[in-house]
Amino acid sequence: MQTLPLTLVVMTYNEAKNIARCLDSVPFAAEKVVIDSGSTDDTVAIAQAHGARVVHQEWLGFGPQRNFATTQCNHDWILALDADEYLTPALAEEMVAKLPALMASDACAAYLRRATIYMGAPMRFYLPSMGEKMARLYHRDRARWADVRVHESLRFDGPSVTFQARFNHENNPSLPEKQIKVLRYAELKCRDWLEKGKPVRMWQTPFVFALAFLKDYVFRLAFLDGWRGYAIAQTAASYAVYKRMRYYEMRHNPASLESAAHALTRHGIDR
């Protein structure tokens, strides 16, 4: 497969089991850069063995970390993948065919469609897992990641295109790993809310659970994926509720910020 003037960027922290698959799925990238925030497993050695240049950067938060990664790239066009994501052969072929024209255009970014593997098997009906559009390919001078701790998105104001083939996401191999991620993401989101002074509206919490569950289980068709769909909807609704309870605690018991930070770091959930 031909090489194109593109940089693949992957952010890592203890991703030894995933990083090789991710890097190898983009054989056409002229450059591969891994931004590692202090892995204690074999992530760095494996990444280097699979052709990546590894840059160490202490964790800044998802948005700032991605923007830092952009500064480490030698090519204008950048493909951002997470370590537990990888291109399918079909998407790799589509990108090789279409990237030269895209790179010669004035486009800011491109959307990729992500399919999810959950509980060891692909989701078959749940809409966000069947081809969720995500802006992951961008021109470094025409787009920038939002400077938020979590749930970052690519911001740009200009033309974009969409690739049709999917890339895969190995979404948390087990429920305990999913719950650990939920705990970490909720803490980061609440810290963003705290900095912005978002009002506390605990009265909404019971309705939030019901509406979030209904949205995923019914309107996004999770129920068609059986008990796996129920698990996804329940986890999403619980996350929506937990964020609000944790934010209420932060506002009413500021000492919990330091206590929680120590506990999350001690158990390897945050860094």
PDB file of C-alpha atoms in Angstrom:
ATOM      1  CA  MET A   1       0.000   0.000   0.000  1.00  0.00           C
ATOM      2  CA  GLN A   2       1.341   3.413  -0.964  1.00  0.00           C
ATOM      3  CA  THR A   3       2.501   5.909   1.660  1.00  0.00           C
ATOM      4  CA  LEU A   4       0.742   9.253   1.974  1.00  0.00           C
ATOM      5  CA  PRO A   5       1.903  12.506   3.669  1.00  0.00           C
ATOM      6  CA  LEU A   6      -0.250  11.886   6.727  1.00  0.00           C
ATOM      7  CA  THR A   7       0.521  11.544  10.437  1.00  0.00           C
ATOM      8  CA  LEU A   8      -1.288   8.993  12.563  1.00  0.00           C
ATOM      9  CA  VAL A   9      -1.492  10.158  16.191  1.00  0.00           C
ATOM     10  CA  VAL A  10      -2.394   7.879  19.096  1.00  0.00           C
ATOM     11  CA  MET A  11      -2.513   8.890  22.767  1.00  0.00           C
ATOM     12  CA  THR A  12      -1.571   6.108  25.162  1.00  0.00           C
ATOM     13  CA  TYR A  13      -1.334   5.085  28.775  1.00  0.00           C
ATOM     14  CA  ASN A  14      -0.722   1.374  29.404  1.00  0.00           C
ATOM     15  CA  GLU A  15      -2.096   0.242  26.036  1.00  0.00           C
ATOM     16  CA  ALA A  16       0.291  -2.655  25.394  1.00  0.00           C
ATOM     17  CA  LYS A  17      -2.544  -4.982  24.412  1.00  0.00           C
ATOM     18  CA  ASN A  18      -3.990  -2.590  21.805  1.00  0.00           C
ATOM     19  CA  ILE A  19      -1.319  -0.332  20.342  1.00  0.00           C
ATOM     20  CA  ALA A  20       0.178  -2.699  17.756  1.00  0.00           C
ATOM     21  CA  ARG A  21      -3.202  -3.422  16.159  1.00  0.00           C
ATOM     22  CA  CYS A  22      -4.013   0.292  16.009  1.00  0.00           C
ATOM     23  CA  LEU A  23      -0.694   1.303  14.425  1.00  0.00           C
ATOM     24  CA  ASP A  24      -0.638  -1.573  11.940  1.00  0.00           C
ATOM     25  CA  SER A  25      -4.135  -0.734  10.686  1.00  0.00           C
ATOM     26  CA  VAL A  26      -2.824   2.465   9.045  1.00  0.00           C
ATOM     27  CA  PRO A  27      -0.006   1.204   6.793  1.00  0.00           C
ATOM     28  CA  PHE A  28      -0.308   4.201   4.465  1.00  0.00           C
ATOM     29  CA  ALA A  29       0.647   6.835   7.076  1.00  0.00           C
ATOM     30  CA  ALA A  30       4.066   8.330   6.362  1.00  0.00           C
ATOM     31  CA  GLU A  31       4.455   9.098  10.060  1.00  0.00           C
ATOM     32  CA  LYS A  32       3.122   7.498  13.230  1.00  0.00           C
ATOM     33  CA  VAL A  33       3.340   9.367  16.520  1.00  0.00           C
ATOM     34  CA  VAL A  34       2.402   8.028  19.929  1.00  0.00           C
ATOM     35  CA  ILE A  35       1.884  10.550  22.734  1.00  0.00           C
ATOM     36  CA  ASP A  36       2.452   8.553  25.901  1.00  0.00           C
ATOM     37  CA  SER A  37       1.626   9.891  29.360  1.00  0.00           C
ATOM     38  CA  GLY A  38       3.786   7.576  31.427  1.00  0.00           C
ATOM     39  CA  SER A  39       2.932   3.972  30.612  1.00  0.00           C
ATOM     40  CA  THR A  40       4.350   1.392  33.010  1.00  0.00           C
ATOM     41  CA  ASP A  41       3.746  -1.598  30.725  1.00  0.00           C
ATOM     42  CA  ASP A  42       5.323  -2.367  27.318  1.00  0.00           C
ATOM     43  CA  THR A  43       3.351   0.256  25.383  1.00  0.00           C
ATOM     44  CA  VAL A  44       6.378   2.364  24.425  1.00  0.00           C
ATOM     45  CA  ALA A  45       8.533  -0.567  23.285  1.00  0.00           C
ATOM     46  CA  ILE A  46       5.695  -2.084  21.250  1.00  0.00           C
ATOM     47  CA  ALA A  47       4.853   1.247  19.635  1.00  0.00           C
ATOM     48  CA  GLN A  48       8.456   1.792  18.622  1.00  0.00           C
ATOM     49  CA  ALA A  49       8.687  -1.757  17.258  1.00  0.00           C
ATOM     50  CA  HIS A  50       5.672  -1.017  15.071  1.00  0.00           C
ATOM     51  CA  GLY A  51       7.133   2.104  13.519  1.00  0.00           C
ATOM     52  CA  ALA A  52       5.962   4.877  15.823  1.00  0.00           C
ATOM     53  CA  ARG A  53       7.889   7.796  17.220  1.00  0.00           C
ATOM     54  CA  VAL A  54       7.022   8.043  20.905  1.00  0.00           C
ATOM     55  CA  VAL A  55       6.772  11.418  22.652  1.00  0.00           C
ATOM     56  CA  HIS A  56       6.324  11.574  26.418  1.00  0.00           C
ATOM     57  CA  GLN A  57       3.867  14.142  27.728  1.00  0.00           C
ATOM     58  CA  GLU A  58       2.357  14.200  31.202  1.00  0.00           C
ATOM     59  CA  TRP A  59      -1.417  14.051  31.049  1.00  0.00           C
ATOM     60  CA  LEU A  60      -3.050  17.403  30.261  1.00  0.00           C
ATOM     61  CA  GLY A  61      -6.653  16.329  29.737  1.00  0.00           C
ATOM     62  CA  PHE A  62      -8.112  14.917  26.537  1.00  0.00           C
ATOM     63  CA  GLY A  63      -8.513  18.147  24.566  1.00  0.00           C
ATOM     64  CA  PRO A  64      -5.191  19.759  25.561  1.00  0.00           C
ATOM     65  CA  GLN A  65      -3.371  16.443  25.061  1.00  0.00           C
ATOM     66  CA  ARG A  66      -4.723  16.143  21.521  1.00  0.00           C
ATOM     67  CA  ASN A  67      -3.759  19.736  20.742  1.00  0.00           C
ATOM     68  CA  PHE A  68      -0.259  19.053  22.050  1.00  0.00           C
ATOM     69  CA  ALA A  69      -0.127  15.979  19.817  1.00  0.00           C
ATOM     70  CA  THR A  70      -0.892  18.148  16.803  1.00  0.00           C
ATOM     71  CA  THR A  71       2.265  20.193  17.476  1.00  0.00           C
ATOM     72  CA  GLN A  72       4.379  17.023  17.316  1.00  0.00           C
ATOM     73  CA  CYS A  73       3.349  16.054  13.791  1.00  0.00           C
ATOM     74  CA  ASN A  74       5.455  16.638  10.699  1.00  0.00           C
ATOM     75  CA  HIS A  75       2.548  16.548   8.237  1.00  0.00           C
ATOM     76  CA  ASP A  76      -0.370  18.928   7.843  1.00  0.00           C
ATOM     77  CA  TRP A  77      -2.979  16.170   7.650  1.00  0.00           C
ATOM     78  CA  ILE A  78      -3.490  14.203  10.852  1.00  0.00           C
ATOM     79  CA  LEU A  79      -5.484  11.065  11.641  1.00  0.00           C
ATOM     80  CA  ALA A  80      -6.352  10.726  15.350  1.00  0.00           C
ATOM     81  CA  LEU A  81      -7.193   7.276  16.672  1.00  0.00           C
ATOM     82  CA  ASP A  82      -7.479   5.928  20.190  1.00  0.00           C
ATOM     83  CA  ALA A  83      -5.372   2.896  21.016  1.00  0.00           C
ATOM     84  CA  ASP A  84      -8.458   0.662  21.199  1.00  0.00           C
ATOM     85  CA  GLU A  85      -9.554   1.737  17.707  1.00  0.00           C
ATOM     86  CA  TYR A  86      -8.320   0.487  14.342  1.00  0.00           C
ATOM     87  CA  LEU A  87      -9.125   0.906  10.661  1.00  0.00           C
ATOM     88  CA  THR A  88     -10.831  -1.897   8.786  1.00  0.00           C
ATOM     89  CA  PRO A  89      -9.135  -2.967   5.524  1.00  0.00           C
ATOM     90  CA  ALA A  90     -12.088  -1.467   3.646  1.00  0.00           C
ATOM     91  CA  LEU A  91     -11.600   1.947   5.236  1.00  0.00           C
ATOM     92  CA  ALA A  92      -7.838   1.822   4.683  1.00  0.00           C
ATOM     93  CA  GLU A  93      -8.422   1.182   0.983  1.00  0.00           C
ATOM     94  CA  GLU A  94     -11.031   3.940   0.760  1.00  0.00           C
ATOM     95  CA  MET A  95      -8.724   6.431   2.432  1.00  0.00           C
ATOM     96  CA  VAL A  96      -5.809   5.602   0.135  1.00  0.00           C
ATOM     97  CA  ALA A  97      -8.080   6.156  -2.864  1.00  0.00           C
ATOM     98  CA  LYS A  98      -9.619   9.430  -1.655  1.00  0.00           C
ATOM     99  CA  LEU A  99      -6.938  11.112   0.463  1.00  0.00           C
ATOM    100  CA  PRO A 100      -4.853  12.613  -2.384  1.00  0.00           C
ATOM    101  CA  ALA A 101      -7.845  14.635  -3.614  1.00  0.00           C
ATOM    102  CA  LEU A 102      -8.833  15.576  -0.074  1.00  0.00           C
ATOM    103  CA  MET A 103      -5.339  16.776   0.774  1.00  0.00           C
ATOM    104  CA  ALA A 104      -5.256  18.930  -2.349  1.00  0.00           C
ATOM    105  CA  SER A 105      -8.560  20.585  -1.451  1.00  0.00           C
ATOM    106  CA  ASP A 106      -9.448  23.336   1.006  1.00  0.00           C
ATOM    107  CA  ALA A 107     -11.294  20.925   3.305  1.00  0.00           C
ATOM    108  CA  CYS A 108     -10.776  21.299   7.039  1.00  0.00           C
ATOM    109  CA  ALA A 109     -11.544  17.776   8.164  1.00  0.00           C
ATOM    110  CA  ALA A 110     -13.143  14.446   7.393  1.00  0.00           C
ATOM    111  CA  TYR A 111     -15.642  12.343   9.301  1.00  0.00           C
ATOM    112  CA  LEU A 112     -15.090   8.646   9.853  1.00  0.00           C
ATOM    113  CA  ARG A 113     -17.801   6.168  10.827  1.00  0.00           C
ATOM    114  CA  ARG A 114     -17.113   4.126  13.962  1.00  0.00           C
ATOM    115  CA  ALA A 115     -18.487   0.656  14.645  1.00  0.00           C
ATOM    116  CA  THR A 116     -18.355  -0.747  18.187  1.00  0.00           C
ATOM    117  CA  ILE A 117     -17.413  -4.160  19.486  1.00  0.00           C
ATOM    118  CA  TYR A 118     -19.041  -4.596  22.899  1.00  0.00           C
ATOM    119  CA  MET A 119     -18.895  -7.586  25.231  1.00  0.00           C
ATOM    120  CA  GLY A 120     -16.765  -9.399  22.678  1.00  0.00           C
ATOM    121  CA  ALA A 121     -19.043  -9.012  19.642  1.00  0.00           C
ATOM    122  CA  PRO A 122     -20.073  -6.269  17.208  1.00  0.00           C
ATOM    123  CA  MET A 123     -23.256  -4.400  18.033  1.00  0.00           C
ATOM    124  CA  ARG A 124     -25.826  -5.077  15.324  1.00  0.00           C
ATOM    125  CA  PHE A 125     -28.567  -2.477  15.818  1.00  0.00           C
ATOM    126  CA  TYR A 126     -27.645   0.171  18.418  1.00  0.00           C
ATOM    127  CA  LEU A 127     -27.316   3.241  16.225  1.00  0.00           C
ATOM    128  CA  PRO A 128     -24.280   4.967  17.806  1.00  0.00           C
ATOM    129  CA  SER A 129     -22.369   1.696  17.467  1.00  0.00           C
ATOM    130  CA  MET A 130     -23.265   1.071  13.841  1.00  0.00           C
ATOM    131  CA  GLY A 131     -21.534   3.988  12.195  1.00  0.00           C
ATOM    132  CA  GLU A 132     -21.295   6.995  14.512  1.00  0.00           C
ATOM    133  CA  LYS A 133     -19.790   9.913  12.582  1.00  0.00           C
ATOM    134  CA  MET A 134     -16.669  11.298  14.223  1.00  0.00           C
ATOM    135  CA  ALA A 135     -14.299  13.992  12.957  1.00  0.00           C
ATOM    136  CA  ARG A 136     -10.920  12.288  13.271  1.00  0.00           C
ATOM    137  CA  LEU A 137      -9.006  13.374  10.161  1.00  0.00           C
ATOM    138  CA  TYR A 138      -8.055  17.040   9.951  1.00  0.00           C
ATOM    139  CA  HIS A 139      -5.715  19.704   8.616  1.00  0.00           C
ATOM    140  CA  ARG A 140      -3.603  21.042  11.464  1.00  0.00           C
ATOM    141  CA  ASP A 141      -4.071  24.698  10.452  1.00  0.00           C
ATOM    142  CA  ARG A 142      -7.835  24.462   9.858  1.00  0.00           C
ATOM    143  CA  ALA A 143      -9.118  22.588  12.909  1.00  0.00           C
ATOM    144  CA  ARG A 144      -8.459  22.381  16.646  1.00  0.00           C
ATOM    145  CA  TRP A 145      -9.617  20.186  19.501  1.00  0.00           C
ATOM    146  CA  ALA A 146     -11.805  21.740  22.196  1.00  0.00           C
ATOM    147  CA  ASP A 147      -9.766  22.456  25.334  1.00  0.00           C
ATOM    148  CA  VAL A 148     -11.813  20.302  27.698  1.00  0.00           C
ATOM    149  CA  ARG A 149     -10.765  17.537  30.072  1.00  0.00           C
ATOM    150  CA  VAL A 150     -13.054  14.908  28.515  1.00  0.00           C
ATOM    151  CA  HIS A 151     -15.555  14.427  25.675  1.00  0.00           C
ATOM    152  CA  GLU A 152     -13.420  16.572  23.409  1.00  0.00           C
ATOM    153  CA  SER A 153     -14.512  17.301  19.846  1.00  0.00           C
ATOM    154  CA  LEU A 154     -12.780  18.684  16.793  1.00  0.00           C
ATOM    155  CA  ARG A 155     -13.731  22.286  16.045  1.00  0.00           C
ATOM    156  CA  PHE A 156     -13.540  23.713  12.546  1.00  0.00           C
ATOM    157  CA  ASP A 157     -15.419  26.138  10.335  1.00  0.00           C
ATOM    158  CA  GLY A 158     -15.231  25.042   6.736  1.00  0.00           C
ATOM    159  CA  PRO A 159     -15.836  22.185   4.306  1.00  0.00           C
ATOM    160  CA  SER A 160     -15.549  18.537   5.308  1.00  0.00           C
ATOM    161  CA  VAL A 161     -16.116  15.131   3.762  1.00  0.00           C
ATOM    162  CA  THR A 162     -17.294  11.773   5.091  1.00  0.00           C
ATOM    163  CA  PHE A 163     -15.750   8.362   4.480  1.00  0.00           C
ATOM    164  CA  GLN A 164     -18.211   5.489   4.172  1.00  0.00           C
ATOM    165  CA  ALA A 165     -16.301   2.417   5.374  1.00  0.00           C
ATOM    166  CA  ARG A 166     -16.081   1.858   9.125  1.00  0.00           C
ATOM    167  CA  PHE A 167     -13.313   1.811  11.672  1.00  0.00           C
ATOM    168  CA  ASN A 168     -13.667  -0.389  14.742  1.00  0.00           C
ATOM    169  CA  HIS A 169     -13.729   0.421  18.437  1.00  0.00           C
ATOM    170  CA  GLU A 170     -13.019  -2.332  20.952  1.00  0.00           C
ATOM    171  CA  ASN A 171     -15.225  -0.748  23.604  1.00  0.00           C
ATOM    172  CA  ASN A 172     -13.986  -1.820  27.042  1.00  0.00           C
ATOM    173  CA  PRO A 173     -13.408  -5.585  26.945  1.00  0.00           C
ATOM    174  CA  SER A 174     -15.245  -6.051  30.258  1.00  0.00           C
ATOM    175  CA  LEU A 175     -17.866  -4.272  32.360  1.00  0.00           C
ATOM    176  CA  PRO A 176     -15.401  -3.550  35.204  1.00  0.00           C
ATOM    177  CA  GLU A 177     -13.172  -1.720  32.691  1.00  0.00           C
ATOM    178  CA  LYS A 178     -16.198   0.196  31.435  1.00  0.00           C
ATOM    179  CA  GLN A 179     -17.142   1.230  34.989  1.00  0.00           C
ATOM    180  CA  ILE A 180     -13.593   2.417  35.662  1.00  0.00           C
ATOM    181  CA  LYS A 181     -13.757   4.602  32.553  1.00  0.00           C
ATOM    182  CA  VAL A 182     -17.185   5.926  33.563  1.00  0.00           C
ATOM    183  CA  LEU A 183     -15.819   6.887  36.986  1.00  0.00           C
ATOM    184  CA  ARG A 184     -12.840   8.691  35.468  1.00  0.00           C
ATOM    185  CA  TYR A 185     -14.813  10.490  32.760  1.00  0.00           C
ATOM    186  CA  ALA A 186     -17.439  11.655  35.233  1.00  0.00           C
ATOM    187  CA  GLU A 187     -14.754  13.136  37.492  1.00  0.00           C
ATOM    188  CA  LEU A 188     -13.160  14.998  34.591  1.00  0.00           C
ATOM    189  CA  LYS A 189     -16.484  16.304  33.299  1.00  0.00           C
ATOM    190  CA  CYS A 190     -17.467  17.545  36.749  1.00  0.00           C
ATOM    191  CA  ARG A 191     -14.170  19.407  37.097  1.00  0.00           C
ATOM    192  CA  ASP A 192     -14.936  21.195  33.822  1.00  0.00           C
ATOM    193  CA  TRP A 193     -18.402  22.088  35.125  1.00  0.00           C
ATOM    194  CA  LEU A 194     -16.902  23.366  38.365  1.00  0.00           C
ATOM    195  CA  GLU A 195     -14.489  25.681  36.547  1.00  0.00           C
ATOM    196  CA  LYS A 196     -17.338  27.065  34.453  1.00  0.00           C
ATOM    197  CA  GLY A 197     -19.597  27.545  37.475  1.00  0.00           C
ATOM    198  CA  LYS A 198     -22.397  25.422  36.068  1.00  0.00           C
ATOM    199  CA  PRO A 199     -25.535  25.578  38.278  1.00  0.00           C
ATOM    200  CA  VAL A 200     -26.461  22.510  40.326  1.00  0.00           C
ATOM    201  CA  ARG A 201     -29.867  21.150  39.288  1.00  0.00           C
ATOM    202  CA  MET A 202     -30.290  17.958  41.268  1.00  0.00           C
ATOM    203  CA  TRP A 203     -34.080  18.062  40.817  1.00  0.00           C
ATOM    204  CA  GLN A 204     -33.481  17.007  37.207  1.00  0.00           C
ATOM    205  CA  THR A 205     -31.677  13.812  38.201  1.00  0.00           C
ATOM    206  CA  PRO A 206     -34.609  11.344  38.299  1.00  0.00           C
ATOM    207  CA  PHE A 207     -35.798  12.584  34.906  1.00  0.00           C
ATOM    208  CA  VAL A 208     -32.266  12.459  33.503  1.00  0.00           C
ATOM    209  CA  PHE A 209     -31.999   8.727  34.180  1.00  0.00           C
ATOM    210  CA  ALA A 210     -35.351   7.944  32.587  1.00  0.00           C
ATOM    211  CA  LEU A 211     -34.777  10.103  29.525  1.00  0.00           C
ATOM    212  CA  ALA A 212     -31.203   8.926  28.966  1.00  0.00           C
ATOM    213  CA  PHE A 213     -32.247   5.275  29.248  1.00  0.00           C
ATOM    214  CA  LEU A 214     -35.230   5.790  26.952  1.00  0.00           C
ATOM    215  CA  LYS A 215     -33.097   7.590  24.374  1.00  0.00           C
ATOM    216  CA  ASP A 216     -30.557   4.772  24.093  1.00  0.00           C
ATOM    217  CA  TYR A 217     -32.748   1.751  24.721  1.00  0.00           C
ATOM    218  CA  VAL A 218     -35.696   2.725  22.522  1.00  0.00           C
ATOM    219  CA  PHE A 219     -34.903   5.552  20.135  1.00  0.00           C
ATOM    220  CA  ARG A 220     -31.327   4.426  19.414  1.00  0.00           C
ATOM    221  CA  LEU A 221     -32.523   0.806  19.110  1.00  0.00           C
ATOM    222  CA  ALA A 222     -30.359  -0.707  21.843  1.00  0.00           C
ATOM    223  CA  PHE A 223     -33.240  -3.052  22.739  1.00  0.00           C
ATOM    224  CA  LEU A 224     -32.693  -4.893  19.446  1.00  0.00           C
ATOM    225  CA  ASP A 225     -29.248  -5.955  20.686  1.00  0.00           C
ATOM    226  CA  GLY A 226     -30.790  -7.877  23.577  1.00  0.00           C
ATOM    227  CA  TRP A 227     -29.199  -7.795  27.006  1.00  0.00           C
ATOM    228  CA  ARG A 228     -26.045  -6.172  25.625  1.00  0.00           C
ATOM    229  CA  GLY A 229     -28.230  -3.295  24.489  1.00  0.00           C
ATOM    230  CA  TYR A 230     -29.829  -3.106  27.926  1.00  0.00           C
ATOM    231  CA  ALA A 231     -26.365  -2.960  29.508  1.00  0.00           C
ATOM    232  CA  ILE A 232     -25.313  -0.088  27.223  1.00  0.00           C
ATOM    233  CA  ALA A 233     -28.471   1.915  27.918  1.00  0.00           C
ATOM    234  CA  GLN A 234     -28.334   1.314  31.663  1.00  0.00           C
ATOM    235  CA  THR A 235     -24.651   2.280  31.851  1.00  0.00           C
ATOM    236  CA  ALA A 236     -25.240   5.478  29.883  1.00  0.00           C
ATOM    237  CA  ALA A 237     -28.189   6.479  32.069  1.00  0.00           C
ATOM    238  CA  SER A 238     -26.282   5.708  35.273  1.00  0.00           C
ATOM    239  CA  TYR A 239     -23.357   7.794  34.023  1.00  0.00           C
ATOM    240  CA  ALA A 240     -25.673  10.744  33.398  1.00  0.00           C
ATOM    241  CA  VAL A 241     -27.001  10.493  36.960  1.00  0.00           C
ATOM    242  CA  TYR A 242     -23.657   9.884  38.651  1.00  0.00           C
ATOM    243  CA  LYS A 243     -22.136  12.995  37.021  1.00  0.00           C
ATOM    244  CA  ARG A 244     -24.829  15.146  38.573  1.00  0.00           C
ATOM    245  CA  MET A 245     -24.520  13.558  42.022  1.00  0.00           C
ATOM    246  CA  ARG A 246     -20.746  13.930  41.951  1.00  0.00           C
ATOM    247  CA  TYR A 247     -20.991  17.556  40.833  1.00  0.00           C
ATOM    248  CA  TYR A 248     -23.441  18.262  43.670  1.00  0.00           C
ATOM    249  CA  GLU A 249     -20.889  16.806  46.082  1.00  0.00           C
ATOM    250  CA  MET A 250     -18.074  18.923  44.639  1.00  0.00           C
ATOM    251  CA  ARG A 251     -20.096  22.092  45.132  1.00  0.00           C
ATOM    252  CA  HIS A 252     -21.297  21.235  48.651  1.00  0.00           C
ATOM    253  CA  ASN A 253     -18.164  19.498  49.916  1.00  0.00           C
ATOM    254  CA  PRO A 254     -15.101  21.034  48.226  1.00  0.00           C
ATOM    255  CA  ALA A 255     -12.780  18.848  50.312  1.00  0.00           C
ATOM    256  CA  SER A 256     -14.018  15.870  48.304  1.00  0.00           C
ATOM    257  CA  LEU A 257     -12.033  17.112  45.292  1.00  0.00           C
ATOM    258  CA  GLU A 258      -8.668  16.402  46.879  1.00  0.00           C
ATOM    259  CA  SER A 259      -9.848  13.217  48.561  1.00  0.00           C
ATOM    260  CA  ALA A 260     -11.239  11.819  45.325  1.00  0.00           C
ATOM    261  CA  ALA A 261      -8.152  12.816  43.341  1.00  0.00           C
ATOM    262  CA  HIS A 262      -5.915  10.891  45.737  1.00  0.00           C
ATOM    263  CA  ALA A 263      -8.171   7.829  45.640  1.00  0.00           C
ATOM    264  CA  LEU A 264      -8.473   7.800  41.850  1.00  0.00           C
ATOM    265  CA  THR A 265      -4.720   8.199  41.419  1.00  0.00           C
ATOM    266  CA  ARG A 266      -3.955   5.555  44.033  1.00  0.00           C
ATOM    267  CA  HIS A 267      -6.090   3.023  42.199  1.00  0.00           C
ATOM    268  CA  GLY A 268      -4.694   3.953  38.780  1.00  0.00           C
ATOM    269  CA  ILE A 269      -7.986   5.416  37.522  1.00  0.00           C
ATOM    270  CA  ASP A 270      -6.693   8.974  37.108  1.00  0.00           C
ATOM    271  CA  ARG A 271      -3.241  10.443  36.627  1.00  0.00           C
TER     272      ARG A 271
END
